Short mmCIF file of C-alpha atoms in Angstrom, two decimals:
data_model
loop_
_atom_site.label_atom_id
_atom_site.label_comp_id
_atom_site.label_asym_id
_atom_site.label_seq_id
_atom_site.Cartn_x
_atom_site.Cartn_y
_atom_site.Cartn_z
CA MET A 1449 -11.85 -1.52 19.53
CA ALA A 1450 -14.16 0.71 17.55
CA LEU A 1451 -14.12 -0.39 14.06
CA GLY A 1452 -17.75 0.38 12.41
CA ARG A 1453 -17.31 3.78 11.30
CA PHE A 1454 -14.23 2.61 9.28
CA ALA A 1455 -15.40 -0.57 7.82
CA THR A 1456 -15.53 0.94 4.31
CA ALA A 1457 -15.67 -2.45 2.68
CA ASN A 1458 -18.50 -3.39 0.45
CA ARG A 1459 -20.91 -5.73 2.58
CA SER A 1460 -22.42 -7.26 -0.50
CA ARG A 1461 -18.93 -9.03 -1.05
CA THR A 1462 -18.15 -12.32 0.93
CA ALA A 1463 -17.72 -12.08 4.46
CA HIS A 1464 -13.84 -12.91 3.99
CA GLU A 1465 -13.34 -10.16 1.93
CA TYR A 1466 -15.48 -7.52 3.82
CA VAL A 1467 -13.26 -8.61 6.71
CA LEU A 1468 -9.95 -8.49 5.01
CA GLY A 1469 -11.19 -4.99 3.14
CA THR A 1470 -12.04 -3.47 6.49
CA LEU A 1471 -8.78 -4.63 8.57
CA ARG A 1472 -6.48 -3.49 5.94
CA SER A 1473 -8.22 -0.02 5.58
CA ALA A 1474 -7.70 0.37 9.53
CA ILE A 1475 -4.17 -0.69 9.36
CA LEU A 1476 -3.40 1.39 6.42
CA GLY A 1477 -5.46 4.40 7.83
CA GLY A 1478 -3.88 4.51 11.01
CA THR A 1479 -6.93 3.46 13.07
CA LEU A 1480 -5.32 0.06 14.36
CA LYS A 1481 -1.87 0.86 15.21
CA GLY A 1482 1.48 -0.89 15.26
CA GLY A 1483 1.63 -3.29 17.91
CA SER A 1484 -2.32 -3.49 18.22
CA ARG A 1485 -3.71 -7.01 19.27
CA LEU A 1486 -6.40 -8.51 16.99
CA VAL A 1487 -8.36 -10.82 18.93
CA GLN A 1488 -10.17 -12.86 16.60
CA ALA A 1489 -13.69 -13.16 19.06
CA GLU A 1490 -13.66 -9.26 19.73
CA LEU A 1491 -13.40 -8.74 15.74
CA ALA A 1492 -16.31 -11.20 14.81
CA ALA A 1493 -18.61 -9.65 17.08
CA GLU A 1494 -17.72 -6.37 16.14
CA LEU A 1495 -18.08 -6.94 12.44
CA GLY A 1496 -21.34 -8.97 12.68
CA VAL A 1497 -19.17 -12.19 11.08
CA SER A 1498 -18.41 -15.46 12.31
CA THR A 1499 -14.47 -16.01 13.66
CA THR A 1500 -13.90 -17.69 10.25
CA PRO A 1501 -13.44 -15.15 8.17
CA VAL A 1502 -11.34 -13.23 10.40
CA ARG A 1503 -8.91 -15.83 10.67
CA GLU A 1504 -8.84 -16.17 6.80
CA ALA A 1505 -8.32 -12.51 6.88
CA LEU A 1506 -5.95 -12.46 9.18
CA ARG A 1507 -3.67 -14.99 7.46
CA ASP A 1508 -3.83 -13.02 4.44
CA LEU A 1509 -2.81 -9.66 6.40
CA ALA A 1510 0.05 -11.68 7.70
CA THR A 1511 1.22 -12.77 4.03
CA GLU A 1512 1.07 -8.80 3.20
CA GLY A 1513 3.19 -8.47 5.90
CA LEU A 1514 0.75 -6.13 7.78
CA VAL A 1515 0.00 -8.35 10.73
CA VAL A 1516 2.28 -10.63 12.72
CA ILE A 1517 0.68 -13.88 14.07
CA ASP A 1518 2.56 -15.12 17.01
CA PRO A 1519 1.38 -18.77 18.48
CA HIS A 1520 1.53 -17.60 21.90
CA LYS A 1521 0.37 -14.11 21.56
CA GLY A 1522 -2.06 -14.47 18.76
CA ALA A 1523 -2.40 -11.80 15.85
CA VAL A 1524 -1.17 -8.12 16.22
CA VAL A 1525 -0.83 -5.42 14.12
CA ARG A 1526 2.84 -5.53 12.52
CA PRO A 1527 5.10 -2.89 14.77
CA LEU A 1528 6.73 0.51 12.73
CA ASP A 1529 10.53 0.65 12.70
CA ILE A 1530 12.04 3.29 11.08
CA ALA A 1531 14.99 1.47 10.41
CA GLU A 1532 12.83 -1.27 8.33
CA VAL A 1533 11.39 1.31 6.47
CA ARG A 1534 14.76 2.86 5.19
CA GLU A 1535 15.82 -0.61 4.14
CA ILE A 1536 12.58 -1.34 2.51
CA TYR A 1537 13.09 1.99 0.42
CA GLU A 1538 16.47 1.28 -0.24
CA LEU A 1539 15.38 -1.96 -1.79
CA ARG A 1540 12.75 -0.41 -3.94
CA MET A 1541 14.81 1.97 -5.57
CA THR A 1542 17.32 -0.56 -6.46
CA LEU A 1543 14.51 -2.65 -7.78
CA GLU A 1544 11.80 -0.23 -9.09
CA PRO A 1545 14.06 0.80 -11.96
CA LEU A 1546 14.52 -2.89 -13.15
CA MET A 1547 10.76 -3.27 -13.43
CA VAL A 1548 10.31 -0.13 -15.28
CA ARG A 1549 12.54 -1.23 -18.08
CA ARG A 1550 10.88 -4.29 -18.06
CA MET A 1551 7.43 -2.77 -18.41
CA VAL A 1552 7.95 0.66 -20.26
CA ALA A 1553 7.83 -0.98 -23.60
CA ALA A 1554 5.61 -3.74 -23.03
CA ILE A 1555 2.49 -2.11 -21.18
CA GLY A 1556 -0.64 -1.92 -23.13
CA ASP A 1557 -3.74 0.22 -23.04
CA ALA A 1558 -6.02 -1.94 -20.66
CA GLU A 1559 -3.00 -1.71 -17.93
CA LEU A 1560 -2.85 2.08 -18.36
CA ASP A 1561 -6.75 2.88 -18.45
CA GLU A 1562 -6.63 0.79 -15.12
CA ALA A 1563 -4.11 2.97 -13.66
CA GLU A 1564 -5.81 5.97 -14.84
CA ARG A 1565 -8.95 4.95 -13.23
CA LEU A 1566 -7.26 4.33 -10.06
CA ARG A 1567 -5.58 7.63 -10.15
CA GLN A 1568 -9.00 9.57 -10.57
CA ALA A 1569 -10.20 7.60 -7.73
CA MET A 1570 -7.21 8.66 -5.60
CA GLU A 1571 -8.10 12.16 -6.28
CA THR A 1572 -11.40 12.22 -4.91
CA GLU A 1573 -10.64 9.88 -2.20
CA THR A 1574 -10.83 11.28 1.37
CA ASP A 1575 -10.32 8.17 3.37
CA LEU A 1576 -6.68 7.89 4.40
CA GLY A 1577 -6.59 3.94 4.51
CA ALA A 1578 -8.50 3.61 1.06
CA TRP A 1579 -6.33 6.01 -0.29
CA VAL A 1580 -2.97 4.35 0.66
CA ASP A 1581 -4.77 1.04 -0.60
CA LEU A 1582 -5.59 2.82 -4.10
CA ASN A 1583 -2.30 4.26 -4.41
CA ARG A 1584 -0.68 0.22 -3.40
CA ARG A 1585 -2.95 -0.93 -6.02
CA PHE A 1586 -1.92 1.94 -8.48
CA HIS A 1587 2.02 0.74 -8.35
CA ALA A 1588 1.05 -2.60 -8.54
CA VAL A 1589 -0.28 -2.20 -12.12
CA PHE A 1590 3.21 -1.09 -13.34
CA SER A 1591 4.31 -4.67 -12.52
CA GLU A 1592 4.72 -7.99 -14.10
CA SER A 1593 2.29 -10.88 -12.73
CA GLU A 1594 3.78 -12.28 -9.39
CA ASP A 1595 2.95 -15.98 -10.87
CA GLY A 1596 5.62 -15.60 -13.62
CA SER A 1597 8.08 -12.76 -11.90
CA ARG A 1598 9.95 -13.35 -8.52
CA LEU A 1599 11.04 -9.67 -8.98
CA ALA A 1600 7.12 -8.83 -9.27
CA GLY A 1601 6.53 -10.91 -6.05
CA ILE A 1602 9.47 -9.06 -3.99
CA LEU A 1603 8.11 -5.69 -5.07
CA ALA A 1604 5.00 -6.54 -4.17
CA GLY A 1605 6.05 -7.75 -0.63
CA LEU A 1606 8.15 -4.27 -0.25
CA ARG A 1607 4.93 -2.07 -1.51
CA ASP A 1608 2.83 -4.16 1.17
CA SER A 1609 5.56 -3.71 3.94
CA ALA A 1610 5.69 0.22 3.32
CA ALA A 1611 1.76 0.90 2.95
CA PRO A 1612 1.55 1.30 7.16
CA TYR A 1613 4.56 3.89 6.86
CA ILE A 1614 3.04 5.91 3.92
CA SER A 1615 -0.12 6.18 6.41
CA LEU A 1616 1.75 7.94 9.05
CA SER A 1617 3.67 10.10 6.47
CA LEU A 1618 0.45 11.58 4.98
CA GLU A 1619 -0.23 12.35 8.87
CA ALA A 1620 2.86 14.26 9.47
CA ARG A 1621 2.82 15.84 6.03
CA PRO A 1622 -1.10 16.23 4.41
CA LEU A 1623 0.72 17.86 1.05
CA GLN A 1624 2.20 14.70 0.31
CA VAL A 1625 -1.34 13.39 -1.07
CA PRO A 1626 -1.85 16.11 -3.64
CA GLU A 1627 2.21 16.01 -4.53
CA ALA A 1628 1.56 12.22 -5.03
CA ASN A 1629 -1.59 12.63 -7.18
CA ALA A 1630 0.26 14.90 -9.46
CA GLU A 1631 3.08 12.66 -9.67
CA HIS A 1632 0.99 9.83 -10.48
CA LYS A 1633 -0.82 11.59 -13.43
CA GLN A 1634 2.92 12.50 -14.91
CA LEU A 1635 3.69 8.53 -14.47
CA VAL A 1636 0.96 7.45 -16.53
CA GLU A 1637 1.75 10.01 -19.27
CA LEU A 1638 5.34 9.15 -19.08
CA TYR A 1639 4.31 5.60 -19.48
CA ARG A 1640 1.84 6.37 -22.37
CA ARG A 1641 4.77 7.92 -24.26
CA HIS A 1642 6.93 4.99 -23.58
CA ASP A 1643 9.77 7.40 -22.02
CA GLU A 1644 12.20 4.85 -20.01
CA ALA A 1645 14.33 7.40 -18.72
CA GLY A 1646 11.56 9.60 -17.59
CA VAL A 1647 9.67 7.07 -15.89
CA VAL A 1648 12.62 5.79 -13.96
CA GLN A 1649 13.73 8.95 -12.80
CA LEU A 1650 10.25 9.85 -11.85
CA THR A 1651 9.73 6.73 -10.28
CA LEU A 1652 13.04 7.43 -7.79
CA ASP A 1653 11.94 10.91 -7.19
CA HIS A 1654 8.55 9.46 -5.94
CA LEU A 1655 10.11 7.12 -3.96
CA ALA A 1656 12.51 9.65 -2.57
CA SER A 1657 9.82 12.19 -1.64
CA THR A 1658 7.69 9.51 0.01
CA LEU A 1659 10.67 8.38 2.17
CA ALA A 1660 11.45 12.06 3.10
CA ALA A 1661 7.86 12.38 4.54
CA ILE A 1662 8.14 9.22 6.37
CA GLU A 1663 11.24 10.55 7.90
CA GLN A 1664 9.24 13.62 8.91
CA ALA A 1665 6.57 11.16 10.65
CA HIS A 1666 9.34 9.89 12.29
CA GLU A 1667 10.98 12.98 13.39
CA ALA A 1668 7.06 13.97 14.88
CA GLY A 1669 7.23 10.84 17.13
CA LEU A 1670 5.04 8.79 14.74
CA ILE A 1671 7.13 6.28 14.13
CA GLY A 1672 9.90 4.12 16.69
#
């Protein structure tokens, strides 16, 4: 399992943050495919850390829905299933407009500036896994804190579960990246104008186009 060239996380961070960032990027970027076994000792040796931060990172990834921990088989990358992603997007298309209506009048300049910073980073990012993670963080800006909102927690879980599918959809349809970047720019502008109807419609269009790209990845045999 060669992870060295995909270790994009900053080594100046803690060992746990480094391992978590590296594994998340490898999963989101498709380096670690669905069903891949994640052996703690092997990962620790490859990343030059002890097994403790690896174990902690795998638990975090399981919480994010990217990894499944089986008491007998150990940790594996969550397998991808087209029926699951269709349900994920059905739920997101129902729930995301509710969050938009809560956020569009309340969002402040600090949040919008952070969204713009992430958007600009996505426009220059060439690593697929890093782009998908930036995309996840970008959309999380337009959400309430998970600590005070059950809806925010539900949507965060759905976005995390969708991330690996987005990675595969980008492989099947590379034009999805510049199209998504353009939609992200428009989304920030609509939020700055507090245009509720515009944000809701663009959000639904964005989700629909992403699901269509995922369906294309399924037709190409990239998703079971």
